[in-house]
Amino acid sequence: MCVNYLPVSADQLTRHFEMALEEEWADEVWQDHAAPIILRAPQGIVATLAGYGMVPRRHQPAGQRAYSTQNARLETVAERPSYRGPWQYAQFCLVPMLGFFEPRYDARGRSERWLIRRTDHAPFAVAGLWRSWREADGRTSHAFTQLTLNADQHPLMQQFHPPEDEKRSLVIVPPSHYSAWLHCRQPEGALPLLQPFDPSDWTAEPRPRPNAKAARMQSLF
């Protein structure tokens, strides 16, 4: 499952998706980080910042181990308590990004972080769900999750995750389906839009996480 990705920049959000946001966000997104999503609102299609993970840590039960809600399995999204409401009410969104990370394992069982992105490095969008949260200070925030599907037979995505695990992939939405996905009002009508992506225009390469100590030392020079 993808738990870390590269969001588009503000300029790319405007140029490629014709959306604008004045807020800032990180160059890499992890759980609870704010990132741009595109959704259907009463005033039309808009972009907003939302937290990565449908149930933010601050809204999870106190005293219990934190759990991840960055990915929703398409096969069970209608049943899982964290996702079934937004799925039932077709709270669909696009998650604009430049690439996402997955672990690839060698013969010895050692994992390495790999970056999956388009060959031309162009932005793309992943199918997601979103919801609102009422915060302690009275404001309203938003959160989102990414949809995933089985990738056991996918030529590219079957390379990732432990050998014994089921392979999964994010659901890439082609530009020709952006409007249909965002305007869909019935979950059943959205299913034909959620298909494995064509790997011919995609590439993957090792992208280990920077060593924190080395990064600090480099910043001194």
Coordinates of N, CA and C in Angstrom, one line a residue:
M1 N 0.8 -1.2 0.0 CA 0.0 0.0 0.0 C 0.9 1.2 0.0
C2 N 0.4 2.3 -0.7 CA 1.2 3.5 -0.7 C 0.9 4.3 0.5
V3 N 1.9 4.7 1.3 CA 1.8 5.6 2.4 C 2.6 6.8 2.3
N4 N 3.2 7.1 1.1 CA 4.1 8.2 1.0 C 4.1 8.6 -0.5
Y5 N 3.9 9.9 -0.9 CA 3.9 10.2 -2.3 C 4.4 11.7 -2.4
L6 N 4.6 12.0 -3.7 CA 5.1 13.4 -4.1 C 3.9 14.2 -4.6
P7 N 3.4 15.2 -3.9 CA 2.3 15.9 -4.4 C 2.7 16.9 -5.5
V8 N 1.8 17.4 -6.3 CA 2.1 18.4 -7.3 C 2.5 19.7 -6.6
S9 N 3.2 20.6 -7.2 CA 3.4 22.0 -6.7 C 2.2 22.8 -7.0
A10 N 2.2 24.0 -6.4 CA 1.1 25.0 -6.6 C 1.0 25.3 -8.1
D11 N 2.2 25.5 -8.7 CA 2.2 25.9 -10.1 C 1.7 24.7 -11.0
Q12 N 2.0 23.5 -10.7 CA 1.5 22.4 -11.4 C 0.0 22.2 -11.2
L13 N -0.4 22.4 -10.0 CA -1.9 22.3 -9.8 C -2.6 23.3 -10.7
T14 N -2.1 24.5 -10.9 CA -2.8 25.5 -11.7 C -2.6 25.1 -13.2
R15 N -1.4 24.7 -13.6 CA -1.2 24.5 -15.1 C -1.9 23.2 -15.5
H16 N -1.8 22.1 -14.8 CA -2.3 20.8 -15.2 C -3.7 20.5 -14.8
F17 N -4.2 21.1 -13.7 CA -5.5 20.8 -13.2 C -6.4 22.0 -13.2
E18 N -5.9 23.2 -13.6 CA -6.7 24.4 -13.6 C -7.3 24.7 -12.3
M19 N -6.6 24.5 -11.2 CA -7.0 24.8 -9.8 C -5.9 25.6 -9.1
A20 N -6.4 26.4 -8.2 CA -5.4 27.3 -7.5 C -5.6 27.2 -6.0
L21 N -4.5 27.1 -5.2 CA -4.6 27.2 -3.8 C -3.5 28.1 -3.3
E22 N -3.8 28.9 -2.3 CA -2.8 29.9 -1.8 C -2.0 29.2 -0.6
E23 N -2.5 28.2 0.0 CA -1.8 27.6 1.1 C -0.5 26.8 0.6
E24 N 0.3 26.5 1.5 CA 1.5 25.7 1.2 C 1.4 24.3 1.7
W25 N 2.2 23.4 1.1 CA 2.2 22.0 1.6 C 3.6 21.4 1.3
A26 N 3.9 20.3 1.9 CA 5.2 19.7 1.9 C 5.5 19.1 0.5
D27 N 6.8 18.9 0.2 CA 7.2 18.3 -1.0 C 7.0 16.8 -1.0
E28 N 7.0 16.2 0.2 CA 6.6 14.7 0.3 C 5.5 14.6 1.3
V29 N 4.6 13.8 1.1 CA 3.4 13.6 1.9 C 3.4 12.3 2.7
W30 N 3.2 12.4 4.0 CA 3.0 11.2 4.8 C 1.7 11.3 5.6
Q31 N 1.4 10.3 6.4 CA 0.2 10.3 7.2 C -0.1 11.6 7.9
D32 N -1.3 12.2 7.8 CA -1.7 13.4 8.4 C -1.1 14.7 7.8
H33 N -0.2 14.6 6.9 CA 0.3 15.7 6.2 C -0.9 16.3 5.3
A34 N -0.9 17.6 5.2 CA -1.9 18.3 4.3 C -1.4 18.3 2.9
A35 N -2.3 18.0 2.0 CA -1.9 18.0 0.6 C -3.2 18.4 -0.2
P36 N -3.0 18.9 -1.5 CA -4.2 19.3 -2.3 C -5.0 18.1 -2.8
I37 N -6.3 18.2 -2.8 CA -7.2 17.3 -3.4 C -8.2 18.1 -4.2
I38 N -8.8 17.5 -5.2 CA -9.8 18.1 -6.0 C -11.2 17.4 -5.8
L39 N -12.2 18.1 -5.5 CA -13.5 17.5 -5.2 C -14.7 18.3 -5.8
R40 N -15.8 17.6 -5.7 CA -17.1 18.3 -6.1 C -17.7 19.0 -4.9
A41 N -18.0 20.3 -5.0 CA -18.6 21.0 -3.9 C -19.8 21.7 -4.4
P42 N -20.7 22.2 -3.6 CA -21.9 22.9 -4.0 C -21.6 24.0 -5.1
Q43 N -20.5 24.7 -5.0 CA -20.2 25.7 -5.9 C -19.4 25.2 -7.1
G44 N -19.2 23.9 -7.2 CA -18.6 23.4 -8.4 C -17.3 22.6 -8.0
I45 N -16.5 22.3 -9.0 CA -15.2 21.6 -8.7 C -14.2 22.5 -8.1
V46 N -13.6 22.1 -7.0 CA -12.7 23.0 -6.3 C -11.5 22.2 -5.8
A47 N -10.4 22.9 -5.5 CA -9.3 22.3 -4.8 C -9.2 22.7 -3.4
T48 N -8.8 21.9 -2.5 CA -8.7 22.2 -1.1 C -7.5 21.4 -0.5
L49 N -7.0 21.8 0.7 CA -6.0 21.0 1.4 C -6.8 20.1 2.3
A50 N -6.2 18.9 2.4 CA -6.8 17.8 3.2 C -5.7 17.0 3.8
G51 N -6.0 16.4 5.0 CA -5.0 15.5 5.6 C -5.0 14.2 5.0
Y52 N -3.8 13.6 4.9 CA -3.6 12.3 4.2 C -3.9 11.2 5.2
G53 N -5.0 10.5 5.0 CA -5.6 9.5 5.9 C -7.0 9.9 6.3
M54 N -7.9 9.0 6.1 CA -9.3 9.3 6.3 C -9.7 9.6 7.7
V55 N -9.0 8.9 8.6 CA -9.2 9.1 10.1 C -7.9 9.7 10.6
P56 N -7.7 11.0 10.8 CA -6.5 11.5 11.4 C -6.2 11.0 12.7
R57 N -4.9 10.9 13.1 CA -4.5 10.4 14.4 C -5.3 11.1 15.5
R58 N -5.5 12.4 15.4 CA -6.1 13.2 16.5 C -7.6 12.8 16.7
H59 N -8.2 12.1 15.7 CA -9.6 11.7 15.8 C -9.7 10.2 16.1
Q60 N -8.6 9.5 16.3 CA -8.6 8.1 16.7 C -8.7 8.0 18.2
P61 N -9.3 6.9 18.7 CA -9.5 6.7 20.1 C -8.3 6.9 20.9
A62 N -8.3 7.6 22.0 CA -7.2 7.9 22.8 C -6.8 6.5 23.5
G63 N -5.5 6.3 23.7 CA -5.1 5.2 24.4 C -5.0 3.9 23.6
Q64 N -5.4 4.0 22.3 CA -5.3 2.9 21.4 C -4.2 3.1 20.4
R65 N -3.6 2.0 19.9 CA -2.6 2.1 18.9 C -3.1 2.8 17.6
A66 N -2.4 3.8 17.1 CA -2.8 4.5 15.9 C -2.9 3.6 14.7
Y67 N -3.8 3.8 13.8 CA -4.0 2.9 12.7 C -4.0 3.8 11.4
S68 N -3.7 3.1 10.3 CA -3.5 3.8 9.0 C -4.8 3.8 8.2
T69 N -5.2 4.9 7.6 CA -6.3 4.9 6.7 C -6.0 5.7 5.5
Q70 N -4.7 5.6 5.0 CA -4.3 6.3 3.8 C -4.8 5.5 2.5
N71 N -5.1 4.2 2.7 CA -5.5 3.5 1.5 C -6.8 2.7 1.8
A72 N -7.8 2.7 0.9 CA -9.0 2.0 1.0 C -9.1 1.0 -0.1
R73 N -9.3 -0.3 0.2 CA -9.3 -1.3 -0.8 C -10.7 -1.3 -1.5
L74 N -10.6 -1.3 -2.8 CA -11.9 -1.1 -3.6 C -12.8 -2.3 -3.3
E75 N -12.3 -3.5 -3.0 CA -13.1 -4.6 -2.8 C -13.9 -4.5 -1.5
T76 N -13.5 -3.7 -0.5 CA -14.1 -3.7 0.8 C -14.5 -2.3 1.2
V77 N -14.3 -1.3 0.3 CA -14.6 0.1 0.7 C -16.0 0.4 1.2
A78 N -16.9 -0.4 0.6 CA -18.4 -0.2 1.0 C -18.7 -0.8 2.3
E79 N -17.8 -1.5 2.9 CA -18.1 -2.2 4.2 C -17.3 -1.6 5.4
R80 N -16.1 -1.1 5.1 CA -15.3 -0.7 6.2 C -15.8 0.6 6.8
P81 N -15.9 0.6 8.2 CA -16.5 1.8 8.9 C -15.8 3.1 8.5
S82 N -14.5 3.1 8.3 CA -13.8 4.3 8.0 C -14.1 4.9 6.6
Y83 N -14.6 4.1 5.7 CA -14.8 4.6 4.3 C -16.3 4.4 3.8
R84 N -17.1 3.6 4.4 CA -18.4 3.3 3.8 C -19.3 4.5 3.6
G85 N -19.2 5.5 4.6 CA -20.1 6.7 4.5 C -19.7 7.5 3.3
P86 N -18.4 7.9 3.2 CA -18.0 8.7 2.0 C -18.2 7.9 0.7
W87 N -18.0 6.6 0.7 CA -18.3 5.8 -0.5 C -19.8 5.8 -0.9
Q88 N -20.6 5.6 0.1 CA -22.1 5.6 -0.1 C -22.6 6.9 -0.7
Y89 N -22.0 8.0 -0.2 CA -22.4 9.3 -0.6 C -21.6 9.9 -1.7
A90 N -20.8 9.0 -2.3 CA -20.0 9.4 -3.5 C -19.2 10.7 -3.3
Q91 N -18.5 10.7 -2.2 CA -17.6 11.8 -1.9 C -16.2 11.5 -2.5
F92 N -16.2 11.6 -3.8 CA -15.1 11.2 -4.6 C -14.2 12.4 -4.8
C93 N -12.9 12.2 -4.9 CA -11.9 13.2 -5.1 C -10.8 12.7 -6.0
L94 N -10.0 13.6 -6.5 CA -8.8 13.4 -7.2 C -7.6 13.8 -6.3
V95 N -6.6 13.0 -6.3 CA -5.4 13.3 -5.5 C -4.2 13.6 -6.5
P96 N -3.9 14.8 -6.8 CA -2.9 15.1 -7.8 C -1.5 14.8 -7.2
M97 N -0.7 14.2 -8.1 CA 0.7 13.9 -7.6 C 1.6 13.7 -8.8
L98 N 2.9 13.6 -8.4 CA 4.0 13.4 -9.4 C 4.6 12.0 -9.3
G99 N 4.3 11.3 -8.2 CA 4.9 10.0 -8.1 C 4.5 9.5 -6.7
F100 N 4.6 8.1 -6.6 CA 4.3 7.5 -5.3 C 5.4 6.4 -5.0
F101 N 5.5 6.1 -3.7 CA 6.6 5.2 -3.3 C 6.0 3.9 -2.9
E102 N 6.7 2.8 -3.2 CA 6.4 1.5 -2.8 C 7.7 0.7 -2.4
P103 N 7.6 -0.3 -1.5 CA 8.8 -1.0 -1.2 C 9.0 -2.2 -2.2
R104 N 10.2 -2.4 -2.6 CA 10.6 -3.5 -3.5 C 11.6 -4.4 -2.7
Y105 N 11.4 -5.7 -2.7 CA 12.2 -6.6 -1.9 C 13.2 -7.4 -2.8
D106 N 14.4 -7.6 -2.3 CA 15.4 -8.4 -3.0 C 15.3 -9.9 -2.5
A107 N 16.1 -10.7 -3.1 CA 16.1 -12.2 -2.7 C 16.3 -12.5 -1.3
R108 N 17.0 -11.6 -0.6 CA 17.3 -11.7 0.8 C 16.2 -11.2 1.7
G109 N 15.2 -10.6 1.1 CA 14.1 -10.1 1.9 C 14.3 -8.6 2.4
R110 N 15.3 -8.0 1.9 CA 15.6 -6.6 2.2 C 14.8 -5.7 1.3
S111 N 14.2 -4.6 1.9 CA 13.3 -3.8 1.1 C 14.1 -2.5 0.7
E112 N 13.7 -1.9 -0.4 CA 14.2 -0.6 -0.8 C 13.0 0.2 -1.4
R113 N 13.0 1.5 -1.0 CA 12.0 2.4 -1.5 C 12.1 2.7 -3.0
W114 N 11.1 2.5 -3.7 CA 11.1 2.8 -5.2 C 10.0 3.9 -5.4
L115 N 10.3 4.7 -6.4 CA 9.4 5.8 -6.9 C 8.8 5.3 -8.2
I116 N 7.4 5.4 -8.2 CA 6.7 5.0 -9.4 C 6.1 6.3 -10.0
R117 N 6.3 6.6 -11.2 CA 5.8 7.8 -11.8 C 5.7 7.7 -13.3
R118 N 5.1 8.7 -14.0 CA 5.0 8.6 -15.4 C 6.4 8.8 -16.1
T119 N 6.6 8.2 -17.2 CA 7.8 8.3 -17.9 C 8.2 9.7 -18.2
D120 N 7.2 10.5 -18.6 CA 7.4 11.9 -18.9 C 7.4 12.8 -17.7
H121 N 7.3 12.2 -16.5 CA 7.3 13.0 -15.2 C 6.2 14.0 -15.1
A122 N 5.1 13.8 -15.9 CA 4.0 14.7 -15.8 C 3.1 14.4 -14.6
P123 N 2.4 15.4 -14.1 CA 1.4 15.1 -13.0 C 0.3 14.1 -13.4
F124 N -0.2 13.5 -12.5 CA -1.4 12.6 -12.7 C -2.3 12.6 -11.5
A125 N -3.4 11.9 -11.5 CA -4.3 12.0 -10.4 C -4.8 10.6 -10.0
V126 N -4.9 10.4 -8.7 CA -5.3 9.1 -8.1 C -6.8 9.2 -7.6
A127 N -7.5 8.2 -7.7 CA -8.9 8.2 -7.2 C -8.9 8.1 -5.7
G128 N -9.7 9.0 -5.1 CA -9.7 9.0 -3.6 C -11.1 9.3 -3.1
L129 N -11.3 9.2 -1.8 CA -12.5 9.6 -1.1 C -12.1 10.6 -0.1
W130 N -13.0 11.5 0.3 CA -12.8 12.5 1.2 C -13.9 12.6 2.2
R131 N -13.7 13.3 3.4 CA -14.7 13.6 4.3 C -14.3 14.8 5.2
S132 N -15.2 15.3 5.9 CA -15.0 16.5 6.7 C -14.9 16.0 8.2
W133 N -14.2 16.8 9.0 CA -14.1 16.6 10.4 C -14.3 17.9 11.2
R134 N -15.0 17.9 12.3 CA -15.2 19.0 13.1 C -14.1 19.0 14.2
E135 N -13.3 20.1 14.2 CA -12.1 20.1 15.1 C -12.5 20.7 16.4
A136 N -11.6 20.5 17.4 CA -11.9 21.0 18.8 C -12.1 22.5 18.9
D137 N -11.5 23.3 18.0 CA -11.6 24.7 18.0 C -12.8 25.2 17.2
G138 N -13.6 24.3 16.7 CA -14.8 24.7 15.9 C -14.7 24.7 14.4
R139 N -13.4 24.7 13.9 CA -13.2 24.8 12.5 C -13.5 23.4 11.9
T140 N -13.7 23.4 10.5 CA -13.9 22.2 9.8 C -12.6 21.9 9.0
S141 N -12.2 20.7 9.1 CA -11.0 20.2 8.3 C -11.5 19.1 7.3
H142 N -10.6 18.8 6.4 CA -10.9 17.7 5.5 C -9.8 16.6 5.5
A143 N -10.2 15.4 5.2 CA -9.2 14.3 5.2 C -9.6 13.4 4.0
F144 N -8.6 12.6 3.5 CA -8.8 11.8 2.3 C -8.1 10.5 2.4
T145 N -8.5 9.6 1.6 CA -7.8 8.3 1.4 C -7.7 8.0 -0.1
Q146 N -6.8 7.1 -0.4 CA -6.6 6.7 -1.8 C -7.3 5.3 -2.0
L147 N -7.8 5.1 -3.2 CA -8.4 3.8 -3.5 C -7.3 2.9 -4.1
T148 N -7.4 1.6 -3.8 CA -6.4 0.7 -4.3 C -7.2 -0.6 -4.8
L149 N -6.5 -1.3 -5.7 CA -7.1 -2.5 -6.3 C -6.0 -3.6 -6.4
N150 N -6.4 -4.8 -6.7 CA -5.5 -5.9 -6.8 C -4.5 -5.7 -8.0
A151 N -3.2 -6.0 -7.8 CA -2.2 -5.8 -8.8 C -1.4 -7.1 -9.0
D152 N -1.9 -8.2 -8.6 CA -1.1 -9.5 -8.7 C -0.6 -9.7 -10.2
Q153 N -1.4 -9.3 -11.2 CA -1.1 -9.6 -12.5 C -0.6 -8.3 -13.3
H154 N -0.4 -7.2 -12.5 CA 0.0 -6.0 -13.2 C 1.5 -6.0 -13.5
P155 N 1.9 -5.8 -14.8 CA 3.3 -5.9 -15.1 C 4.2 -5.1 -14.3
L156 N 3.8 -3.9 -13.9 CA 4.7 -3.0 -13.1 C 4.5 -3.2 -11.6
M157 N 3.2 -3.1 -11.1 CA 3.0 -3.1 -9.7 C 3.1 -4.4 -9.0
Q158 N 3.2 -5.5 -9.7 CA 3.4 -6.8 -9.1 C 4.8 -7.0 -8.6
Q159 N 5.7 -6.0 -8.8 CA 7.1 -6.1 -8.4 C 7.2 -5.7 -6.9
F160 N 6.2 -5.1 -6.3 CA 6.4 -4.4 -5.0 C 5.7 -5.2 -3.9
H161 N 6.2 -4.8 -2.7 CA 5.7 -5.4 -1.4 C 6.3 -6.8 -1.2
P162 N 6.2 -7.4 0.0 CA 6.8 -8.7 0.2 C 6.3 -9.8 -0.7
P163 N 7.2 -10.7 -1.1 CA 6.8 -11.7 -2.1 C 5.5 -12.5 -1.7
E164 N 5.3 -12.7 -0.4 CA 4.2 -13.5 0.0 C 2.9 -12.7 0.1
D165 N 3.0 -11.4 0.0 CA 1.8 -10.5 0.1 C 1.0 -10.3 -1.2
E166 N -0.2 -10.1 -1.1 CA -1.0 -9.7 -2.3 C -0.4 -8.3 -2.8
K167 N -0.4 -8.2 -4.1 CA 0.1 -6.9 -4.7 C -1.1 -6.0 -4.9
R168 N -0.8 -4.7 -4.6 CA -1.9 -3.7 -4.7 C -1.4 -2.5 -5.5
S169 N -2.3 -1.8 -6.0 CA -1.9 -0.6 -6.8 C -2.9 0.5 -6.5
L170 N -2.4 1.8 -6.5 CA -3.3 2.9 -6.5 C -4.1 2.9 -7.8
V171 N -5.3 3.5 -7.8 CA -6.2 3.6 -9.0 C -5.9 5.0 -9.6
I172 N -5.2 4.9 -10.8 CA -4.9 6.1 -11.5 C -6.1 6.5 -12.4
V173 N -6.6 7.7 -12.3 CA -7.7 8.2 -13.1 C -7.2 8.9 -14.3
P174 N -7.4 8.5 -15.6 CA -7.0 9.2 -16.7 C -7.7 10.5 -16.9
P175 N -7.1 11.6 -17.4 CA -7.7 12.9 -17.6 C -9.1 12.8 -18.2
S176 N -9.3 11.9 -19.2 CA -10.6 11.8 -19.8 C -11.7 11.4 -18.9
H177 N -11.3 10.9 -17.7 CA -12.4 10.4 -16.8 C -12.5 11.3 -15.5
Y178 N -11.7 12.4 -15.5 CA -11.7 13.3 -14.3 C -13.1 13.8 -14.0
S179 N -13.8 14.3 -15.0 CA -15.1 14.9 -14.8 C -16.1 13.8 -14.4
A180 N -16.1 12.7 -15.1 CA -17.1 11.6 -14.8 C -16.9 11.1 -13.4
W181 N -15.6 11.0 -12.9 CA -15.4 10.5 -11.5 C -15.9 11.5 -10.5
L182 N -15.5 12.8 -10.7 CA -15.9 13.8 -9.7 C -17.4 14.1 -9.7
H183 N -18.1 13.9 -10.8 CA -19.5 14.2 -10.9 C -20.4 13.0 -10.7
C184 N -19.8 11.8 -10.5 CA -20.6 10.6 -10.3 C -21.3 10.7 -8.9
R185 N -22.6 10.3 -8.9 CA -23.4 10.4 -7.7 C -23.7 9.0 -7.1
Q186 N -23.4 7.9 -7.8 CA -23.7 6.6 -7.3 C -22.4 5.8 -7.4
P187 N -22.1 5.1 -6.3 CA -20.8 4.3 -6.3 C -20.8 3.2 -7.3
E188 N -21.9 2.6 -7.6 CA -22.0 1.6 -8.6 C -21.6 2.1 -10.0
G189 N -22.0 3.4 -10.3 CA -21.7 4.0 -11.5 C -20.2 4.3 -11.7
A190 N -19.5 4.4 -10.5 CA -18.1 4.8 -10.6 C -17.2 3.6 -10.8
L191 N -17.7 2.4 -10.6 CA -16.8 1.2 -10.7 C -16.2 1.0 -12.0
P192 N -16.9 1.3 -13.2 CA -16.2 1.1 -14.5 C -15.1 2.1 -14.7
L193 N -15.0 3.2 -13.9 CA -13.9 4.1 -14.1 C -12.7 3.7 -13.3
L194 N -12.8 2.7 -12.5 CA -11.7 2.3 -11.6 C -11.0 1.1 -12.1
Q195 N -10.0 1.2 -12.9 CA -9.4 0.1 -13.6 C -7.9 0.2 -13.4
P196 N -7.2 -1.0 -13.6 CA -5.7 -0.9 -13.6 C -5.2 0.0 -14.6
F197 N -4.1 0.7 -14.3 CA -3.6 1.7 -15.3 C -2.6 1.0 -16.3
D198 N -2.6 1.5 -17.5 CA -1.7 1.0 -18.6 C -0.2 1.3 -18.2
P199 N 0.6 0.3 -18.0 CA 2.0 0.5 -17.5 C 2.9 1.0 -18.6
S200 N 2.5 1.1 -19.8 CA 3.4 1.4 -20.9 C 4.0 2.8 -20.8
D201 N 3.3 3.8 -20.1 CA 3.9 5.1 -20.0 C 4.4 5.4 -18.6
W202 N 4.7 4.3 -17.9 CA 5.2 4.5 -16.5 C 6.5 3.9 -16.3
T203 N 7.2 4.3 -15.2 CA 8.5 3.8 -14.9 C 8.7 3.8 -13.4
A204 N 9.6 3.0 -12.9 CA 9.9 2.8 -11.5 C 11.4 2.8 -11.3
E205 N 11.9 3.4 -10.2 CA 13.3 3.5 -10.0 C 13.6 3.6 -8.5
P206 N 14.8 3.1 -8.0 CA 15.1 3.2 -6.6 C 15.1 4.7 -6.1
R207 N 14.5 4.9 -5.0 CA 14.6 6.2 -4.4 C 14.6 6.1 -2.9
P208 N 15.7 5.7 -2.3 CA 15.8 5.5 -0.9 C 15.6 6.8 -0.2
R209 N 15.1 6.7 1.1 CA 14.8 7.9 1.9 C 16.2 8.5 2.2
P210 N 16.3 9.8 2.2 CA 17.6 10.4 2.6 C 17.9 10.1 4.0
N211 N 19.2 9.8 4.3 CA 19.7 9.6 5.6 C 19.6 10.9 6.4
A212 N 18.9 10.9 7.5 CA 18.6 12.1 8.3 C 19.9 12.8 8.7
K213 N 20.8 12.0 9.2 CA 22.1 12.6 9.7 C 22.9 13.2 8.6
A214 N 22.9 12.5 7.4 CA 23.6 13.0 6.3 C 23.0 14.3 5.8
A215 N 21.7 14.4 5.8 CA 21.0 15.6 5.3 C 21.3 16.8 6.2
R216 N 21.4 16.5 7.5 CA 21.7 17.6 8.5 C 23.1 18.1 8.2
M217 N 24.1 17.2 8.0 CA 25.4 17.6 7.8 C 25.6 18.4 6.5
Q218 N 24.9 17.9 5.5 CA 24.9 18.6 4.2 C 24.4 20.0 4.3
S219 N 23.4 20.2 5.2 CA 22.8 21.6 5.3 C 23.8 22.6 5.9
L220 N 24.9 22.0 6.5 CA 25.9 22.9 7.2 C 26.8 23.5 6.2
F221 N 26.9 23.0 5.0 CA 27.9 23.4 4.0 C 27.3 24.2 2.9

